[in-house]
Coordinates of N, CA and C and ligand atoms in Angstrom, one line a residue:
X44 N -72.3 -44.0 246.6 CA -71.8 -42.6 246.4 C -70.7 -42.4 247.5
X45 N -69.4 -42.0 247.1 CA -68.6 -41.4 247.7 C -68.1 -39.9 248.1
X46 N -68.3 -40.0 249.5 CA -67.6 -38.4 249.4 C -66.2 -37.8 250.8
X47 N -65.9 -36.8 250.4 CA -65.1 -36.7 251.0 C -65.7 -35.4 251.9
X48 N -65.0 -35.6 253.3 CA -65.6 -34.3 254.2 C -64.3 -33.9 254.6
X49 N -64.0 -32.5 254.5 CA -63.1 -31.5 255.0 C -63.3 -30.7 256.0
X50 N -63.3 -30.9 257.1 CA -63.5 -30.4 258.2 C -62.5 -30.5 259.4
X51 N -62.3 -29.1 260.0 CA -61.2 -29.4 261.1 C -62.1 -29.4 262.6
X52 N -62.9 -28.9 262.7 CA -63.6 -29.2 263.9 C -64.3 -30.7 263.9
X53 N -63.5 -31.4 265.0 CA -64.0 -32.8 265.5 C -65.2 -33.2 265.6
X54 N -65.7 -32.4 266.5 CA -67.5 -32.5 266.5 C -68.2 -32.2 265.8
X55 N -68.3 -31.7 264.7 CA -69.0 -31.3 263.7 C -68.7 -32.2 262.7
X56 N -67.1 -32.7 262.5 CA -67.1 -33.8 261.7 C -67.6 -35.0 262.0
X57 N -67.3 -35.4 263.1 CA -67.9 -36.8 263.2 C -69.4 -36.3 263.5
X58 N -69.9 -35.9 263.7 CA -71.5 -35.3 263.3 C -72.1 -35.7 262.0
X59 N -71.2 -35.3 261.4 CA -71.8 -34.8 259.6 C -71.2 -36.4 259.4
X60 N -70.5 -36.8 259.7 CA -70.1 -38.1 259.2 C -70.9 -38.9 259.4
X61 N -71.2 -38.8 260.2 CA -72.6 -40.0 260.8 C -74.0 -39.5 260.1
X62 N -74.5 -38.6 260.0 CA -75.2 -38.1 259.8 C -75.3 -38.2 257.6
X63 N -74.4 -38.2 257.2 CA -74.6 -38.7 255.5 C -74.4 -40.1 255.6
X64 N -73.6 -40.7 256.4 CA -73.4 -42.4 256.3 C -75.0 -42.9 256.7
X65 N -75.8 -42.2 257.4 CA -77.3 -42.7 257.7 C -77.9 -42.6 256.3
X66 N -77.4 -41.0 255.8 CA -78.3 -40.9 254.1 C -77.7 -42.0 253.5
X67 N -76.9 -42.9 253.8 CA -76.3 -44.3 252.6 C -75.2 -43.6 251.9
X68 N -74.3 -42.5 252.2 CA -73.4 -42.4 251.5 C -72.0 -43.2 252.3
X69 N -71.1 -43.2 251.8 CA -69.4 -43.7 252.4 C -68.7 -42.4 252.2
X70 N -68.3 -42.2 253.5 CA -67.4 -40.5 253.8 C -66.2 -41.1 254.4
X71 N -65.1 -40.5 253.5 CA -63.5 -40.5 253.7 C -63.9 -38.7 254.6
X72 N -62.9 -38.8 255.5 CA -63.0 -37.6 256.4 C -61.2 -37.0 256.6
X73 N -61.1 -35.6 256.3 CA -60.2 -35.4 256.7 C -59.9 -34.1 257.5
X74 N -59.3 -33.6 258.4 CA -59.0 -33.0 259.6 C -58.4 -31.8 259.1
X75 N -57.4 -31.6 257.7 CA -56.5 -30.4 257.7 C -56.7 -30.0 256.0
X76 N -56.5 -28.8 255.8 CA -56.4 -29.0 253.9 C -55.7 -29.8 253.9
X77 N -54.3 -30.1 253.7 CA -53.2 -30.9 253.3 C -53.9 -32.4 253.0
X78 N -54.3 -33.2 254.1 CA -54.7 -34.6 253.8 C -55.8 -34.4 252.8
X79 N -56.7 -33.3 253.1 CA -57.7 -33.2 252.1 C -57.7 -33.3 250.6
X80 N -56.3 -32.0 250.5 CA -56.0 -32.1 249.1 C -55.9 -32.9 248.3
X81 N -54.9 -33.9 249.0 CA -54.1 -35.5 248.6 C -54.9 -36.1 248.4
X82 N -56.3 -36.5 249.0 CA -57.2 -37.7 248.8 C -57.9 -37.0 248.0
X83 N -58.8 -35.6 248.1 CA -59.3 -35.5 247.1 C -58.5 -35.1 245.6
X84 N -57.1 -35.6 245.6 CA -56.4 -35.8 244.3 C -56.0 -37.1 244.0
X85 N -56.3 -37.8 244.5 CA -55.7 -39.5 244.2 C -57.0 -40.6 244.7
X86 N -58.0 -39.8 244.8 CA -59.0 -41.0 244.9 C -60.4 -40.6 244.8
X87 N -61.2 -41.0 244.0 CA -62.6 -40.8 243.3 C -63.9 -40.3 244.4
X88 N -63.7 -39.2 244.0 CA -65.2 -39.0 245.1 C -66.2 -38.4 244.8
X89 N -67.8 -38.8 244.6 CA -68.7 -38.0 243.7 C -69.0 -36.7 244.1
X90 N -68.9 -36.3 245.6 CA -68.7 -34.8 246.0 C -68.1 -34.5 247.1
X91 N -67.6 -33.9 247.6 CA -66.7 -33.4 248.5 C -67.4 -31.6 249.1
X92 N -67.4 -32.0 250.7 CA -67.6 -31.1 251.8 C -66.4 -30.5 252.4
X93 N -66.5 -29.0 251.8 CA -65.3 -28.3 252.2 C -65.3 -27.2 253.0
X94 N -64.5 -27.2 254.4 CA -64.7 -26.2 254.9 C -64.1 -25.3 254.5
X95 N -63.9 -23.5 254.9 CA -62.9 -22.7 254.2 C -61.6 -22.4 255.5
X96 N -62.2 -22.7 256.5 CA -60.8 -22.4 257.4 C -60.2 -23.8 257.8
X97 N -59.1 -23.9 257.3 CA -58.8 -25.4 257.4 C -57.0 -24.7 258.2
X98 N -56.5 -26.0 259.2 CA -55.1 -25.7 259.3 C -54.1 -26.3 258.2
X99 N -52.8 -25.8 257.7 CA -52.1 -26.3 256.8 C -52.4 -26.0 255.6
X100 N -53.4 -26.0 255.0 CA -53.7 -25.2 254.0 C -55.3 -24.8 253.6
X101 N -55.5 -23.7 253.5 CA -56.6 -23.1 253.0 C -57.6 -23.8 252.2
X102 N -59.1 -24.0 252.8 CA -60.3 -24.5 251.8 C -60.5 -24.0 250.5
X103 N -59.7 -22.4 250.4 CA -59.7 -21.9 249.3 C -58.2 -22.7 248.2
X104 N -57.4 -23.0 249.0 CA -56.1 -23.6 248.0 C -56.6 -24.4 247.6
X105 N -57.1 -25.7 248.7 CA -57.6 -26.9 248.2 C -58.0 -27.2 246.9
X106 N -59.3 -25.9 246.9 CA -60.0 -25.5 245.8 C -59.3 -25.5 244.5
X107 N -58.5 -24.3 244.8 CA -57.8 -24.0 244.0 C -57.0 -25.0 242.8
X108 N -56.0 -25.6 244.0 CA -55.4 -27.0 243.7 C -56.4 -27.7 242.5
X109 N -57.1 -28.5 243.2 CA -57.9 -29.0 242.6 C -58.7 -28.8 241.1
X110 N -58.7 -27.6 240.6 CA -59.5 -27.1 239.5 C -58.1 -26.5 238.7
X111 N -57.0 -26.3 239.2 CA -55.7 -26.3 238.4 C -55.6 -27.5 237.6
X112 N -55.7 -28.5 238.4 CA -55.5 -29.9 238.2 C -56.4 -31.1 237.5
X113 N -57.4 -29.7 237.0 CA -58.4 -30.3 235.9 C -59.4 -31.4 236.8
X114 N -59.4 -31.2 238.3 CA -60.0 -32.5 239.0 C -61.7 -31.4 239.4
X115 N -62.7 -31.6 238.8 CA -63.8 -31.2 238.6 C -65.0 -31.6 239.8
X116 N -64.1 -32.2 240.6 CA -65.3 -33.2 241.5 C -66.4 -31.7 242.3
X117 N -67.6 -32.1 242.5 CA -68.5 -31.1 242.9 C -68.1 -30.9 244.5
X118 N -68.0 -29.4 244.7 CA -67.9 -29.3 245.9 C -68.5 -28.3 246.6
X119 N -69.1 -28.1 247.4 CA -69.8 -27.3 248.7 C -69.1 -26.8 249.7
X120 N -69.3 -25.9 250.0 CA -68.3 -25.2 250.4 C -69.0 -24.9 252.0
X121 N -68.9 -24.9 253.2 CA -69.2 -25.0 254.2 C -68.9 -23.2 254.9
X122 N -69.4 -22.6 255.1 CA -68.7 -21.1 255.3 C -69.8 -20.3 256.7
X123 N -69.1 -19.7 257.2 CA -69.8 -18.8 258.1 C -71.3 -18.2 257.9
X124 N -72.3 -18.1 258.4 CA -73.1 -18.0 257.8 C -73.1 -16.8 256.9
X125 N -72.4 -15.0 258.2 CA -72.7 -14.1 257.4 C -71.7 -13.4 256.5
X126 N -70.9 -14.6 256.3 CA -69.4 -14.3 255.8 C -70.2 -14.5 253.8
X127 N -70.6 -13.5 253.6 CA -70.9 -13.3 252.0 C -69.3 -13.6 251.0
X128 N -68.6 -12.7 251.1 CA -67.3 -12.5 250.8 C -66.5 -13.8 250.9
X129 N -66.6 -14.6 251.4 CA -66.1 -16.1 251.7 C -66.9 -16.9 250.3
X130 N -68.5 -16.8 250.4 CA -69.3 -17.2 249.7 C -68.6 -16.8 248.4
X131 N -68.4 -15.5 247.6 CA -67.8 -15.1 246.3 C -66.6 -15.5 246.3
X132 N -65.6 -15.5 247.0 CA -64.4 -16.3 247.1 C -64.6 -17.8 246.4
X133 N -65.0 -18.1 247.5 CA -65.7 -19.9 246.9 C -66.0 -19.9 245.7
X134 N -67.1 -19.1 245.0 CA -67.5 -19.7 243.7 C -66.0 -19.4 242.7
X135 N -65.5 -18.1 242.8 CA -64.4 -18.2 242.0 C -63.4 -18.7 242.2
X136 N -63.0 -19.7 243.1 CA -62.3 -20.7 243.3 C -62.6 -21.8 242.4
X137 N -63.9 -22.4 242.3 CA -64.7 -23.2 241.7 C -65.4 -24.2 242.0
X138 N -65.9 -22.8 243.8 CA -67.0 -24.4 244.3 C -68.3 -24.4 243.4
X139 N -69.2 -25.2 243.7 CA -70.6 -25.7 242.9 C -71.6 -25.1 243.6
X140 N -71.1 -25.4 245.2 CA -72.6 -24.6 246.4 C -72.1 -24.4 247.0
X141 N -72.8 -23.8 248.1 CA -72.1 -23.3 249.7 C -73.7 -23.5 250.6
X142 N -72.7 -23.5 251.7 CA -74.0 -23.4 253.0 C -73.5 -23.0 254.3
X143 N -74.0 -22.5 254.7 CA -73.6 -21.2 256.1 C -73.7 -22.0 257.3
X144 N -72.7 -22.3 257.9 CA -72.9 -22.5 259.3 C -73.6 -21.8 260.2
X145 N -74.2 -22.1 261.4 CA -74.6 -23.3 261.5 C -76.2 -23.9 260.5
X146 N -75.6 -25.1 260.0 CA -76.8 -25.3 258.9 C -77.9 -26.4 259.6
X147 N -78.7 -26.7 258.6 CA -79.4 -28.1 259.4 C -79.1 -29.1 257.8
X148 N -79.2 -30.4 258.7 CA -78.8 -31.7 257.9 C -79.4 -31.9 256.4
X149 N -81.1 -31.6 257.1 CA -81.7 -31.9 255.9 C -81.7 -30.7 254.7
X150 N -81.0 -29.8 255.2 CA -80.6 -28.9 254.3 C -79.3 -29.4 252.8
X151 N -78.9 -29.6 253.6 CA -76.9 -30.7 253.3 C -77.8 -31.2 252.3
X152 N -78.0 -32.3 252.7 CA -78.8 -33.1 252.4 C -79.2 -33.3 251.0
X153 N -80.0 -32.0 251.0 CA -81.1 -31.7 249.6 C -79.9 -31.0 248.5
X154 N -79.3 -30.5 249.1 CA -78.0 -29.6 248.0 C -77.0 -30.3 247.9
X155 N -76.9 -31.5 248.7 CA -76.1 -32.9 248.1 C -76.6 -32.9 246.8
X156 N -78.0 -33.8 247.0 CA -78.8 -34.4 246.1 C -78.7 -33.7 244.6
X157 N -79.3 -32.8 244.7 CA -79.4 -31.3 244.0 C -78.0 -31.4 242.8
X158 N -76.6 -31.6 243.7 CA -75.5 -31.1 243.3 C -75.3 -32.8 242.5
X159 N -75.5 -33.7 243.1 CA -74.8 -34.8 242.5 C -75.5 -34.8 241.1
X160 N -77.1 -34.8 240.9 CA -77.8 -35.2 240.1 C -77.3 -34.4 239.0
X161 N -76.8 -32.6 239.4 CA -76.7 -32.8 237.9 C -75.1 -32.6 237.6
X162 N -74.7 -33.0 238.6 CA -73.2 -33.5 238.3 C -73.2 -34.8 237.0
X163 N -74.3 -35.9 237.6 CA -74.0 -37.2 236.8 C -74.9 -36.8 235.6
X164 N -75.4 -35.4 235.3 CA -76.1 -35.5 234.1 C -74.6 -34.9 232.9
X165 N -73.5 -34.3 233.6 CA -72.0 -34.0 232.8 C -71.5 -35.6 232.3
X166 N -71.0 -35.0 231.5 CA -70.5 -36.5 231.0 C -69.1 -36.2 231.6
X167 N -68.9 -37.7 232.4 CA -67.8 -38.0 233.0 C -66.0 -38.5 232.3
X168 N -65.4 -37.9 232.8 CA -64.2 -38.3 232.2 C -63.7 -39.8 232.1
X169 N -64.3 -40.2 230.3 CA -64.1 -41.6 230.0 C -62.4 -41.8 229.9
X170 N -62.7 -42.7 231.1 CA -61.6 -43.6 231.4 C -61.4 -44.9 230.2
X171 N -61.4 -44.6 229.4 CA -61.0 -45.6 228.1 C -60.1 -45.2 226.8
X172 N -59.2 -45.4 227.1 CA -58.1 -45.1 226.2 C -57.4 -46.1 225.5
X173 N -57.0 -46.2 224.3 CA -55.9 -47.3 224.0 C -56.3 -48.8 224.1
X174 N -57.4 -48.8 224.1 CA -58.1 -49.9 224.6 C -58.3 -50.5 225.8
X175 N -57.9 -49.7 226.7 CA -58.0 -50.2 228.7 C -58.8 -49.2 229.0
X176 N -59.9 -50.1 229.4 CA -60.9 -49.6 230.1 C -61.1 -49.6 231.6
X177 N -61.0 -48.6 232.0 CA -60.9 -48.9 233.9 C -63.0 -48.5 234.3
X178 N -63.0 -49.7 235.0 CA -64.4 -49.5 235.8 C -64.3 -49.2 237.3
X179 N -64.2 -47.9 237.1 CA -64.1 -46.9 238.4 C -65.3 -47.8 239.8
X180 N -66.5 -48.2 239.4 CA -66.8 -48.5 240.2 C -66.1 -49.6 241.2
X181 N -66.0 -50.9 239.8 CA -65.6 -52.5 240.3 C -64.2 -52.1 240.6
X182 N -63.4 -51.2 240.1 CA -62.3 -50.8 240.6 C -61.5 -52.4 239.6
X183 N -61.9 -52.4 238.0 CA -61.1 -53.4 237.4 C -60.7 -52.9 236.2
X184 N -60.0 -53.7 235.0 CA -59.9 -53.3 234.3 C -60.3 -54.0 233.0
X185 N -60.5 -53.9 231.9 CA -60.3 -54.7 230.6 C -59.6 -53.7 229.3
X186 N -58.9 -54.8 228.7 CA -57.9 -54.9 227.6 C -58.4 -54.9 226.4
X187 N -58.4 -54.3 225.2 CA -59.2 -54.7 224.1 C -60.0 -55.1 224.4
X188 N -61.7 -55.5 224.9 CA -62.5 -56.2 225.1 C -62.2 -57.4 225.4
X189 N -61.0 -58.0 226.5 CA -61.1 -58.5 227.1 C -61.8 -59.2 228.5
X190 N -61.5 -60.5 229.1 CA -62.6 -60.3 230.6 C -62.2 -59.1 231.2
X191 N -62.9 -58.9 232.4 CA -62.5 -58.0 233.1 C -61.5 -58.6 234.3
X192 N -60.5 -57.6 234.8 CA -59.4 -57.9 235.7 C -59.6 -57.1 237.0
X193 N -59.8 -57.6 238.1 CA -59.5 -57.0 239.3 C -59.0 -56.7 239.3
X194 N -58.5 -55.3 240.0 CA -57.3 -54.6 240.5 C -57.3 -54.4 242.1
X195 N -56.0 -54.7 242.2 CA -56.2 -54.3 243.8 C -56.2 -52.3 244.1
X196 N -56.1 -51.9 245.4 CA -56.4 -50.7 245.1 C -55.3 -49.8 245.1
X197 N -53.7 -50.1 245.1 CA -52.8 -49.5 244.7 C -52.6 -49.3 243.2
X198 N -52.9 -51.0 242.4 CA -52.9 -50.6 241.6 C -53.8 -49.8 240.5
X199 N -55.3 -50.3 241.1 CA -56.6 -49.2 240.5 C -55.8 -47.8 240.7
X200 N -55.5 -47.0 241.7 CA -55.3 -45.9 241.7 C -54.2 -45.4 241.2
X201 N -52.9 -46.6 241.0 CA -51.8 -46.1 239.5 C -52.6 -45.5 238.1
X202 N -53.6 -47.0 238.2 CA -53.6 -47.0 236.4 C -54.4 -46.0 236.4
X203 N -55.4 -45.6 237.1 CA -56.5 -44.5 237.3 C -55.0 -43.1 237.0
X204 N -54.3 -43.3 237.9 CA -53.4 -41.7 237.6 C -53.0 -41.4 235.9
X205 N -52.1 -42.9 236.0 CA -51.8 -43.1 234.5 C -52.7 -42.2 233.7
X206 N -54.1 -43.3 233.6 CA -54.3 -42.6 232.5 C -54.8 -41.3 232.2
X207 N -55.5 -40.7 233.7 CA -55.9 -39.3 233.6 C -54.8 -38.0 233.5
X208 N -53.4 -39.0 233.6 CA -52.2 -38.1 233.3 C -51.7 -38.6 231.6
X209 N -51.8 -39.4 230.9 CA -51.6 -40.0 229.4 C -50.6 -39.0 229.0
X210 N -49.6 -39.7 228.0 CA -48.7 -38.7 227.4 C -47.9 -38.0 228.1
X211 N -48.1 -37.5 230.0 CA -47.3 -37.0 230.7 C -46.0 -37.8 231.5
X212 N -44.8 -37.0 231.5 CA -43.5 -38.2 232.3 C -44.1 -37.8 233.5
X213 N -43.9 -39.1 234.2 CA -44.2 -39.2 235.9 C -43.3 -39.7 236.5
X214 N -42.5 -38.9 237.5 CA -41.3 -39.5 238.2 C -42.3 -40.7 239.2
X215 N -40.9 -41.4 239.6 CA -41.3 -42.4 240.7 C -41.9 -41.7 241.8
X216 N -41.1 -40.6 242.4 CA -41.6 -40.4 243.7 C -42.7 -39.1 243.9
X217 N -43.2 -38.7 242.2 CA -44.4 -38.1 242.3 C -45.4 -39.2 242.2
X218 N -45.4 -40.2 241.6 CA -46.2 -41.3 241.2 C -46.6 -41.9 242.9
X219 N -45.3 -42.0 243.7 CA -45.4 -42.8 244.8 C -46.2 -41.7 245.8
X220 N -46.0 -40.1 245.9 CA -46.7 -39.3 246.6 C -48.0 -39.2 246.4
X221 N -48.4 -39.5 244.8 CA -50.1 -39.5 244.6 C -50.9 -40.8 244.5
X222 N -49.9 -41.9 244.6 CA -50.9 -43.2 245.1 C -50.8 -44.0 246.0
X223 N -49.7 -43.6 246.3 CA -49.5 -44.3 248.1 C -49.6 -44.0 249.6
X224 N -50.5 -44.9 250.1 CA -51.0 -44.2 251.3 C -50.2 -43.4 252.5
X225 N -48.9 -45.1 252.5 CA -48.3 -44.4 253.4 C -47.4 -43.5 252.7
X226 N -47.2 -41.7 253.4 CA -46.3 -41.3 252.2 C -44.5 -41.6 252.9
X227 N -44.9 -41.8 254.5 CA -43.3 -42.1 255.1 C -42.4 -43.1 254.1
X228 N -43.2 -43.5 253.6 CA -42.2 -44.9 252.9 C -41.7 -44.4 251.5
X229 N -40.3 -43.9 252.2 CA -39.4 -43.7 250.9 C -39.0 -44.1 250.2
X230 N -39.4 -45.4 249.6 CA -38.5 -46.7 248.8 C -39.7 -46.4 247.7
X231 N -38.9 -45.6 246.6 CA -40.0 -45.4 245.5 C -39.6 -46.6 244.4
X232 N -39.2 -47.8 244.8 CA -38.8 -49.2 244.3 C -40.3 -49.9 243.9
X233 N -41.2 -49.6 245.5 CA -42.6 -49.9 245.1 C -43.2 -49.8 243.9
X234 N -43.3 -48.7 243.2 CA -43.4 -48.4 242.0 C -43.2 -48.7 240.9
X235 N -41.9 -49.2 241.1 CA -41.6 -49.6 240.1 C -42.2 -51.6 240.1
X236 N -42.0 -51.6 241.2 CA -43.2 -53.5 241.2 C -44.5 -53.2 240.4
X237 N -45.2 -52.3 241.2 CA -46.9 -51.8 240.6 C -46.7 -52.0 239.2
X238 N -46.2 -51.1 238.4 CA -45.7 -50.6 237.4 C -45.3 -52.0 236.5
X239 N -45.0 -52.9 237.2 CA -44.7 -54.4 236.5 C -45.9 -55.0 236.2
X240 N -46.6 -54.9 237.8 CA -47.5 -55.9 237.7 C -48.6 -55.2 236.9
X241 N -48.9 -54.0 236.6 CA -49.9 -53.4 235.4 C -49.3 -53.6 234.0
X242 N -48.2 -53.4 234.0 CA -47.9 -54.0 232.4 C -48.1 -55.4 232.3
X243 N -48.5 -56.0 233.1 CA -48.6 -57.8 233.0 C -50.3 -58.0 232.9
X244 N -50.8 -56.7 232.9 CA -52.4 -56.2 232.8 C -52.9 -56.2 231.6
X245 N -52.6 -54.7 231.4 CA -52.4 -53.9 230.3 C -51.5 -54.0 229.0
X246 N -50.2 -54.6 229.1 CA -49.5 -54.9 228.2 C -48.1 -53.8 227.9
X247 N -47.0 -54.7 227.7 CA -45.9 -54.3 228.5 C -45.5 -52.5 227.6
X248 N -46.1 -52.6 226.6 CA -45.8 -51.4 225.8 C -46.5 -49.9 225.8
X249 N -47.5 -50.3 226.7 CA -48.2 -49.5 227.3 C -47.8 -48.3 228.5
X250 N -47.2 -48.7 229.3 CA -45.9 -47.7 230.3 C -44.7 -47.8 229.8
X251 N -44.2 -46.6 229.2 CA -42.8 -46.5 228.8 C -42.0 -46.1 230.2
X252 N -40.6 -46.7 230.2 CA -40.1 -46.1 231.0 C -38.9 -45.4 230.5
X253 N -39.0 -44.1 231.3 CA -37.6 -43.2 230.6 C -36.7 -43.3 231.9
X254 N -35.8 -43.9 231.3 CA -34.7 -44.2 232.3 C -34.2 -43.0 233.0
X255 N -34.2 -43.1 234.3 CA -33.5 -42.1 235.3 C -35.0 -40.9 235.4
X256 N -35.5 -41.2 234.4 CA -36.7 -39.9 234.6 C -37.7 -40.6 235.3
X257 N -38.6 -41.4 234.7 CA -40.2 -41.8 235.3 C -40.5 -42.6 234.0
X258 N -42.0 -42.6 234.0 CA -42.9 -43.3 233.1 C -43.7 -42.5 232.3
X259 N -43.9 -43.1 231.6 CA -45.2 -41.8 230.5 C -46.2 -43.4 230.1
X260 N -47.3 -43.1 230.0 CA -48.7 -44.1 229.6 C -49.1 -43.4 228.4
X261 N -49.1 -44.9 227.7 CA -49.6 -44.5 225.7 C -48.6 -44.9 224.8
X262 N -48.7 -45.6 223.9 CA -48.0 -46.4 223.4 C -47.6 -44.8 222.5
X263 N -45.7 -45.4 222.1 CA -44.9 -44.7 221.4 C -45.7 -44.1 220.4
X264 N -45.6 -42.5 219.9 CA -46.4 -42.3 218.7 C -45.5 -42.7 217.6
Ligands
LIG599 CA1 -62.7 -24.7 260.3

């Protein structure tokens, strides 16, 4: 299980970070909304810890962002204890739970648990389309019931965008802002390699490219 923690106080994050990596989970951690947003929009996480005062952008945008964007991942919302009004904010943003600072662990903990279980009892957004199957866990792919193909993790998280975007044009350098880590690197050329080497995957008719525009995923209707 993966999660993501949104937290701008240091101590409390590397706290809580240590503290669910003992429960056996794997925590991406990030410092500001902004980085938060990004990862929790370009990379799979079964729940996400959100604080509501974040610098750069708002635990409420985040939110917001996120459930605009059809991205459903369960989230907890971390809030002042007697800040009620924070708490109704949150849910109509479209967090899942909240918990008041200062909380205790084994509290976290159990409303993790609580939240994931019946998260995985929703049926999750099948990633199988057109015959490409991506196995979010193995992070691979298969073709018509073909073997299965490793992906490395640039391109797992193209074809992952691909297809949870299908039918949509995607320029190079939104493509390159939502799956490349580093975002300094302006050479949205990269993309266009990935984009090679997944049609040498998937099969070349499968990414159209619209010249001077971007790409669209799904074969011509
Ligand atoms: Ca804060």
């Amino acid at each position: 299980m993966r999660l993501l923690l949104i937290e701008d106080d240091p101590v409390l994050s590397r706290s809580l970070k240590t503290d669910l990596e003992t429960a056996g989970y794997a925590v991406d951690t990030a410092m500001d909304g902004e980085r938060g947003e990004f990862l929790g929009a370009t990379e799979h996480y079964d729940a996400a810890l959100l604080d509501l005062g974040l610098p750069k952008l708002s635990g409420l945008d985040v939110l917001r962002r996120w459930r605009a964007a059809d991205n459903g991942v369960p989230v907890i919302v971390l809030t002042a204890r007697d800040a009620w009004y924070e708490k109704v904010d949150g849910f109509k943003a479209g967090a899942d739970d909240y918990l008041g600072k200062p909380f205790h662990t084994p509290e976290l903990l159990a409303r993790l648990q609580a939240l994931l279980k019946r998260a995985n009892r929703r049926h999750p957004i099948p990633l199988d389309l057109e015959g490409v199957m991506l196995d979010e866990e193995r992070q691979s792919v298969t073709v018509d019931g073909g073997p299965a193909v490793a992906l490395t993790a640039i391109e797992f998280r193209l074809l992952r965008y691909f297809m949870l975007h299908s039918g949509r044009l995607l320029s190079k350098s939104h493509l390159l802002e939502r799956v490349y880590d580093d975002a300094r690197d302006p050479d949205s050329n990269v993309i266009e390699v990935y984009v090679n080497r997944l049609r040498r995957i998937v099969g070349n008719d499968l990414i159209q490219t619209r010249r001077g525009q971007g790409y669209v995923f799904g074969r011509k209707a």
